Coordinates of C-alpha atoms in Angstrom, one line a residue:
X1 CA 13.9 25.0 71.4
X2 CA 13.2 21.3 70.4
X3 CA 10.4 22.2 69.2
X4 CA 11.9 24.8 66.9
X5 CA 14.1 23.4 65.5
X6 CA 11.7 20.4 64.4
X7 CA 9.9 22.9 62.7
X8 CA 12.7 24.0 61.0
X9 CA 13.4 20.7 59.5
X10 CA 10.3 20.1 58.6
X11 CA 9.8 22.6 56.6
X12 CA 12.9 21.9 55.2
X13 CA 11.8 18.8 54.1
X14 CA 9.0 19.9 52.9
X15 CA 10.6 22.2 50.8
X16 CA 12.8 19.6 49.4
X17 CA 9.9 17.5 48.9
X18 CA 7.8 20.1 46.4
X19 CA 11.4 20.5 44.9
X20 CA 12.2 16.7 43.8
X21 CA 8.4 16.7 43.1
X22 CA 8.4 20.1 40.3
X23 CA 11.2 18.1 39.1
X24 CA 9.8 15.1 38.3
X25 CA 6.7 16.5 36.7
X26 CA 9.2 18.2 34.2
X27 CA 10.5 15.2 33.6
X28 CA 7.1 14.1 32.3
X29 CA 6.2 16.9 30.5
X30 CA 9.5 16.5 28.7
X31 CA 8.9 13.4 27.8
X32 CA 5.6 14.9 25.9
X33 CA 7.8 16.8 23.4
X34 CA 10.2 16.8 21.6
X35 CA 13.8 17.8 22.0
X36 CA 13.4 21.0 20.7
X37 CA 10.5 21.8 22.2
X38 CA 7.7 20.8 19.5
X39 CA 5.1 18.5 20.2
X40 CA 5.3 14.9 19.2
X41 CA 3.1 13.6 16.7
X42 CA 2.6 9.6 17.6
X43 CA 1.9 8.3 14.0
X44 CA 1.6 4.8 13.4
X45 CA 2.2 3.3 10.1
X46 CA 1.4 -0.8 9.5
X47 CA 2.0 -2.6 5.9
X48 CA 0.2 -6.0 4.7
X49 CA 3.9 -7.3 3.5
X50 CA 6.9 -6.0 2.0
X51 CA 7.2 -5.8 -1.9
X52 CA 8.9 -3.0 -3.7
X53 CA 5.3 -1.2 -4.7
X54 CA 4.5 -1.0 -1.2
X55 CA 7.9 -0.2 0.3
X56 CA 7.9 2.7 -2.8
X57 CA 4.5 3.7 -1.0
X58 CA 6.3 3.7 2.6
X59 CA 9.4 6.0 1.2
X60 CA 7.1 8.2 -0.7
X61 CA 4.9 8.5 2.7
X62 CA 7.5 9.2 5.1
X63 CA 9.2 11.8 2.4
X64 CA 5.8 13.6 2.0
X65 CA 5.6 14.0 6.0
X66 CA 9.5 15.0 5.9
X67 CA 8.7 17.8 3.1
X68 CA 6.4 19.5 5.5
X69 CA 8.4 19.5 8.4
X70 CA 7.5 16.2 9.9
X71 CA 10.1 14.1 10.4
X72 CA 10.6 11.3 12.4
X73 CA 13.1 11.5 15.2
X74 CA 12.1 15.2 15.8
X75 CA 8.7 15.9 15.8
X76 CA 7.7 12.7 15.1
X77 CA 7.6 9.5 16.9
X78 CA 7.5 6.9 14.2
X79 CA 6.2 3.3 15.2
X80 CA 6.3 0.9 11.7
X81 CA 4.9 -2.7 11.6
X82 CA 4.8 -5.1 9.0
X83 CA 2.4 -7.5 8.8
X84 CA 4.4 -9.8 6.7
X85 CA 1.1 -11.0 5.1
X86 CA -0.4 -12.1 7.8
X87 CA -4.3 -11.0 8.1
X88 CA -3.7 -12.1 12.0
X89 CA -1.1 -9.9 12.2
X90 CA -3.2 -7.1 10.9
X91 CA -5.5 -7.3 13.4
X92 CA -2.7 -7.6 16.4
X93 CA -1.0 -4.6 14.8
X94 CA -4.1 -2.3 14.4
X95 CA -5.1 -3.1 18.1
X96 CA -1.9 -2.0 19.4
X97 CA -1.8 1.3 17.7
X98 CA -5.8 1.6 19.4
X99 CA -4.1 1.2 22.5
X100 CA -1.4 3.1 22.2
X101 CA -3.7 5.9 21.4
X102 CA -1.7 6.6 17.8
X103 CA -2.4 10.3 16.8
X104 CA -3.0 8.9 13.5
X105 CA -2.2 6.2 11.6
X106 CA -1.6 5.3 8.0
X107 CA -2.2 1.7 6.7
X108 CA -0.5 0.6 3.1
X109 CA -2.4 -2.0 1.2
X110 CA -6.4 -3.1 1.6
X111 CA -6.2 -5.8 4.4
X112 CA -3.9 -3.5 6.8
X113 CA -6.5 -0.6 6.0
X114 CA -9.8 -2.9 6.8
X115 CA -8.2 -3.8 10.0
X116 CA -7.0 -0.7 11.1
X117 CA -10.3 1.2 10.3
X118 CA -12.4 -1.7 12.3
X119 CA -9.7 -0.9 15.7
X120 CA -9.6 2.5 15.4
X121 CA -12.9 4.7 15.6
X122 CA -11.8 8.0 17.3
X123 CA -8.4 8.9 15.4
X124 CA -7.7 9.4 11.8
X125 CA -7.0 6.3 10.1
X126 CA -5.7 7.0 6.4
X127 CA -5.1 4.3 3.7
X128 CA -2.6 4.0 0.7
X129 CA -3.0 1.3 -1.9
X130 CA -5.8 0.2 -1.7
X131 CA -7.6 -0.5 -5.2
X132 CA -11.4 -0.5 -4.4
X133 CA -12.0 1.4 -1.1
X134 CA -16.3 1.0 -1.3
X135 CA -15.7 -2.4 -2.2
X136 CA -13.4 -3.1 0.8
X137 CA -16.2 -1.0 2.9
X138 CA -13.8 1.5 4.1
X139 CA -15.6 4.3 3.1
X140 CA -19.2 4.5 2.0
X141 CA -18.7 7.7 0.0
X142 CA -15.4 8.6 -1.8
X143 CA -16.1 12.7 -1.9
X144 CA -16.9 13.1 1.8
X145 CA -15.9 10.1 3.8
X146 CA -18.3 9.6 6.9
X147 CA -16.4 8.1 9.0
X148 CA -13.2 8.5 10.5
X149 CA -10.8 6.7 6.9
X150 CA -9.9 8.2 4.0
X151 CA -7.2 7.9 2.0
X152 CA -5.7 7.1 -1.7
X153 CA -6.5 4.5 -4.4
X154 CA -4.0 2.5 -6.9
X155 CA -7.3 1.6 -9.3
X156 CA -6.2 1.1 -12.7
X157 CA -8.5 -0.5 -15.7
X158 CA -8.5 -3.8 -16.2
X159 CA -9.8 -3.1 -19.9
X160 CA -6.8 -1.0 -20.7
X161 CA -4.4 -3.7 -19.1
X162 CA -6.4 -6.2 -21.3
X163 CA -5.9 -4.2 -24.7
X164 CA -2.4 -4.2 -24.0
X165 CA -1.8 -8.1 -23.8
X166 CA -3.6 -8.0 -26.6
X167 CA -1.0 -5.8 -28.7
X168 CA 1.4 -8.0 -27.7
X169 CA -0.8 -11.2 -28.4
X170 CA -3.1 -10.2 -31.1
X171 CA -4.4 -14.0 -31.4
X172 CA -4.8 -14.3 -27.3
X173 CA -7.8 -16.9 -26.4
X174 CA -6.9 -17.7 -23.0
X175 CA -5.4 -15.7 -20.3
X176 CA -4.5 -17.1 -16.7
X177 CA -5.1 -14.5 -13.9
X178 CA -4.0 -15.5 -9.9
X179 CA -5.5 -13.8 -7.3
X180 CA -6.0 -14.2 -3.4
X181 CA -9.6 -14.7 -2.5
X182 CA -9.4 -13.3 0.5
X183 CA -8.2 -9.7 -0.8
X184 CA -11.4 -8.0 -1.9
X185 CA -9.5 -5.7 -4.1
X186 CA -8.7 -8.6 -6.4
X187 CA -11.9 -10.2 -6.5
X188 CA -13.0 -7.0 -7.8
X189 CA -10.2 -6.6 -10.7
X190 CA -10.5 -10.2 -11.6
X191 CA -14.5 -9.7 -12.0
X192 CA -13.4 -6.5 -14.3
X193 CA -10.6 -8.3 -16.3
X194 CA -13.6 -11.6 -17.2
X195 CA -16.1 -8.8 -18.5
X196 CA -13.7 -6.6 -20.5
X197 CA -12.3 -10.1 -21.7
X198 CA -16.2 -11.2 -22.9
X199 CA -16.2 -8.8 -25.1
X200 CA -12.7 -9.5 -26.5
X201 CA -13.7 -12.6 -26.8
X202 CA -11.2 -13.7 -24.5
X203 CA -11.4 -16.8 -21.4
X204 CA -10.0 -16.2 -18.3
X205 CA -8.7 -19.0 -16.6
X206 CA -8.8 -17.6 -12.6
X207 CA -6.7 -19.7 -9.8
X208 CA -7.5 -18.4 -6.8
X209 CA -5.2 -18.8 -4.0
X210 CA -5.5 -18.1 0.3
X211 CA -1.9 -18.0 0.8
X212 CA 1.5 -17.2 -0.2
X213 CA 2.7 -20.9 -0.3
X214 CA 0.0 -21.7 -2.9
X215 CA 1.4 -19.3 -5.8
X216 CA 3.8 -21.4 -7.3
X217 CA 1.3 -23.9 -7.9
X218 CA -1.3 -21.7 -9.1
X219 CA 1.3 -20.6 -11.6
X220 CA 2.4 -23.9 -12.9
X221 CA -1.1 -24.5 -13.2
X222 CA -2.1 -21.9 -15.5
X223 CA 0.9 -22.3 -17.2
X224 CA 0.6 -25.2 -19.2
X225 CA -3.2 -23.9 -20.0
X226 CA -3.3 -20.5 -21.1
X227 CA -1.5 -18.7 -23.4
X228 CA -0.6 -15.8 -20.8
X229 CA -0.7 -15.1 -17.2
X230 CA -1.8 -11.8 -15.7
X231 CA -1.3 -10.5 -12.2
X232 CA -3.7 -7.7 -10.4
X233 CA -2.7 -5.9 -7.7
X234 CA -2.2 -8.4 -5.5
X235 CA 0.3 -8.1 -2.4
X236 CA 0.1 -11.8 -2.0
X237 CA 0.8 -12.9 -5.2
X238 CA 2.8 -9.7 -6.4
X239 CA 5.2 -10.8 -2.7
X240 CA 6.1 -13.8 -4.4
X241 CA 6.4 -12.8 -8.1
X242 CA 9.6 -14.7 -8.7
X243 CA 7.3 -17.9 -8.3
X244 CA 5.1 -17.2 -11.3
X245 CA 8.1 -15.9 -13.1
X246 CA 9.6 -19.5 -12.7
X247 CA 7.1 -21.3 -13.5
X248 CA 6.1 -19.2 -16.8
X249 CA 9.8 -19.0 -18.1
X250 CA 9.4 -22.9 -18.0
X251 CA 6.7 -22.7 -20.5
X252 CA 7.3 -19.3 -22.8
X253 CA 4.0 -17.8 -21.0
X254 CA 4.2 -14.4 -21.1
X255 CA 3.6 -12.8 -17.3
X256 CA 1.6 -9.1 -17.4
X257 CA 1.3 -7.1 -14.0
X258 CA -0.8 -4.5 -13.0
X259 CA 2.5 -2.1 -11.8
X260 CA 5.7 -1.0 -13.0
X261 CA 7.6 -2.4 -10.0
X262 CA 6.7 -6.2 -11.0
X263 CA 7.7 -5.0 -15.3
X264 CA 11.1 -4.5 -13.5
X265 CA 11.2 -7.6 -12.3
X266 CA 10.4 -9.5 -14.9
X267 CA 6.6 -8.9 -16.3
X268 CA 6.4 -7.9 -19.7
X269 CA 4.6 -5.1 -19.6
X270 CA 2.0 -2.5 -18.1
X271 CA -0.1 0.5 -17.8
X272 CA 1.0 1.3 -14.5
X273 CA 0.9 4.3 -11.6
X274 CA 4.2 6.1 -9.7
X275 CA 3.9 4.2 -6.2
X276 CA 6.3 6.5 -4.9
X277 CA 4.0 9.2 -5.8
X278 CA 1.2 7.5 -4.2
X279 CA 3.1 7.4 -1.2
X280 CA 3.9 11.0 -1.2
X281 CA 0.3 12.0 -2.0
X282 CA -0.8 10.2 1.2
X283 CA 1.9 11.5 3.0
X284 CA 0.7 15.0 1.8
X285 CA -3.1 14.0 2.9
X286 CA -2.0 12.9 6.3
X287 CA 0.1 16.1 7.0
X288 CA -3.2 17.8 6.0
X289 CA -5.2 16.5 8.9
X290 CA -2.6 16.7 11.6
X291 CA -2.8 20.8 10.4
X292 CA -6.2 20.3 11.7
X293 CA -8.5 19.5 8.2
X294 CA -11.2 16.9 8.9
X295 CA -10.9 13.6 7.5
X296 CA -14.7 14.5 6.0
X297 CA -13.5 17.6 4.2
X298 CA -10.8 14.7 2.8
X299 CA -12.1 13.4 -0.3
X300 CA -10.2 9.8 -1.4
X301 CA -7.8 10.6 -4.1
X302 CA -7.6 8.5 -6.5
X303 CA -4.5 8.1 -9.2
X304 CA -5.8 9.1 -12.8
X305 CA -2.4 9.0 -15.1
X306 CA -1.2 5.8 -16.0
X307 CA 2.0 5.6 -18.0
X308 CA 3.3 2.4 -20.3
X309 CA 6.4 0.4 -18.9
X310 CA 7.7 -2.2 -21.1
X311 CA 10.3 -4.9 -19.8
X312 CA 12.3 -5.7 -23.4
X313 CA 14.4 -8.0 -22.2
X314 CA 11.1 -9.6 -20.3
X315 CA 9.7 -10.0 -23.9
X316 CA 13.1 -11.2 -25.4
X317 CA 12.8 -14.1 -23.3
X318 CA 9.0 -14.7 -23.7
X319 CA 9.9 -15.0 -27.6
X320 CA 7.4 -11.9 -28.2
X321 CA 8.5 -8.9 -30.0
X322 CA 7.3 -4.7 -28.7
X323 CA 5.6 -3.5 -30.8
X324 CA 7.6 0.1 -32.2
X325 CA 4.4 2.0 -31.8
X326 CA 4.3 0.8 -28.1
X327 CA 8.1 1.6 -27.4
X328 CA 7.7 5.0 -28.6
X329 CA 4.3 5.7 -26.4
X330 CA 6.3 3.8 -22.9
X331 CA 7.4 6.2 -20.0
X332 CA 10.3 3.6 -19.5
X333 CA 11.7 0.5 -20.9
X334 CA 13.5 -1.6 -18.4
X335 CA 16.0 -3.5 -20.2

């Protein structure tokens, strides 16, 4: 009867076992997906440092997921990290999405991009931002990417940029340009702006810089030496923008950016790109791949339409006048 009754129980146990066990791997799977019962895309997304061009890129990516039903929260499990300009921090940031086996992950601005591709080998690792992508070695091919990167490109022409200082400066002999050394995507703008400059007949005056505390005196520098300072895309410098500003307010040296968010701020001028729209279009490119397209059959897209933005009261304060042939050919002037 004892021994019966043992049995009993032990099979009750054991049902009650399997029972707490089924539970438990429910739990788990539950965990997998989201609440309503979709799969959850881990997608990380890691920036060099904040600026409003880059945070533009950031809004535009996460509304271009959000348009085609990826949004975070729901199917999406959203992991942002900011470099704050930090090439160290790059590298710490792109190793962490490697290990937490990121389904895909989008990288804003060159340096971010170099060390996320380098980390990740086996997931999709797509790029926003970045000027010169075979320059930066990211891809090797910008029609059918061979590797596992691709992405979208902010290029604009430095010889365009250059003819517009000029309308504002027809006289212009010497024009200051600050760059980080480290960023290959300036190195490469800057060697564009000195050859479209030789045949202007123009000098550029280059200080390089390897840090954001160095801008402001790069930019006191160049501004009692040139006539006017232009600024590439450059997240370091463009981070600390308010520096140069200071610093060329002080001597009436006209400041000329490379995009429209740094006009707003103060530049005078530019032929510039949507970074919102930038932003989108990568967001649009990433929601591509996690449909299933492969990052091969993903050519690098690359903005063609640049628009004229023109800070007027940016020129007021310069004591240089817009021309009314340029006001009537600007997108926007920011007043």
């Amino acid at each position: 009867m004892r021994r019966a009754v043992h049995a009993v129980l032990a099979a009750c146990l054991s049902i009650a076992l399997t029972a707490c066990g089924n539970q438990s791997g429910q739990q788990t799977d539950a965990t997998a997906t989201a609440a309503n019962g979709q799969q959850m895309v881990k997608l990380g997304l890691t920036q060099f440092v904040e600026h409003p061009a880059l945070d533009a890129i950031r809004q535009g990516i996460v509304d271009g997921l959000k348009a085609a039903g990826y949004e975070e929260g729901k199917n999406v499990e959203l992991d942002y990290q900011n470099a704050h300009g930090d090439m160290n921090n790059t590298v710490s940031i792109a190793q962490k999405f490697a290990g937490d086996g990121k389904d895909l992950v989008v990288a804003i601005a060159t340096p971010s991009a170099q060390a996320a591709a380098k980390a990740i080998t086996d997931k999709p690792v797509i790029f926003s931002s970045v000027t010169d992508p075979l320059s930066a070695q990211l891809v090797s091919n910008l029609e059918k990417p061979d590797k596992n990167v691709t992405g979208t490109s902010d290029k604009v022409s430095m010889e365009q940029q250059l003819e517009l200082v000029k309308r504002f400066l027809p006289n212009l002999k010497k024009l200051g340009v600050i760059y980080t050394t480290s960023e290959v995507n300036s190195e490469v703008q800057v060697k564009e702006l000195e050859e479209a400059a030789k045949k202007q007949g123009v000098e550029v005056v280059k200080a390089g810089i390897s840090q954001l505390s160095e801008v402001q005196l790069a930019a006191q520098g160049l501004a009692g030496k040139t006539e006017a300072i232009f600024i590439p895309i450059d997240n370091t410098v463009v981070s600390s923008f308010e520096a140069v500003l200071g610093a060329a307010e002080q001597h009436k040296v006209p400041v000329f950016a490379s995009d429209t968010d740094t006009v707003k701020r103060g530049a005078v001028a530019t032929y510039g790109i949507d970074y919102y729209q930038i932003g989108k279009q990568t967001g649009e490119m990433a929601v591509r791949i996690l449909k299933g397209q492969k990052v091969a059959d993903t050519p690098v897209e690359v903005s063609k339409q640049t628009e004229l933005y023109i800070n007027e009261t940016a020129a007021a304060n310069f004591g240089i006048a817009v021309p009314d042939e340029l006001k009537q050919q600007a997108k926007e002037i920011f007043k």
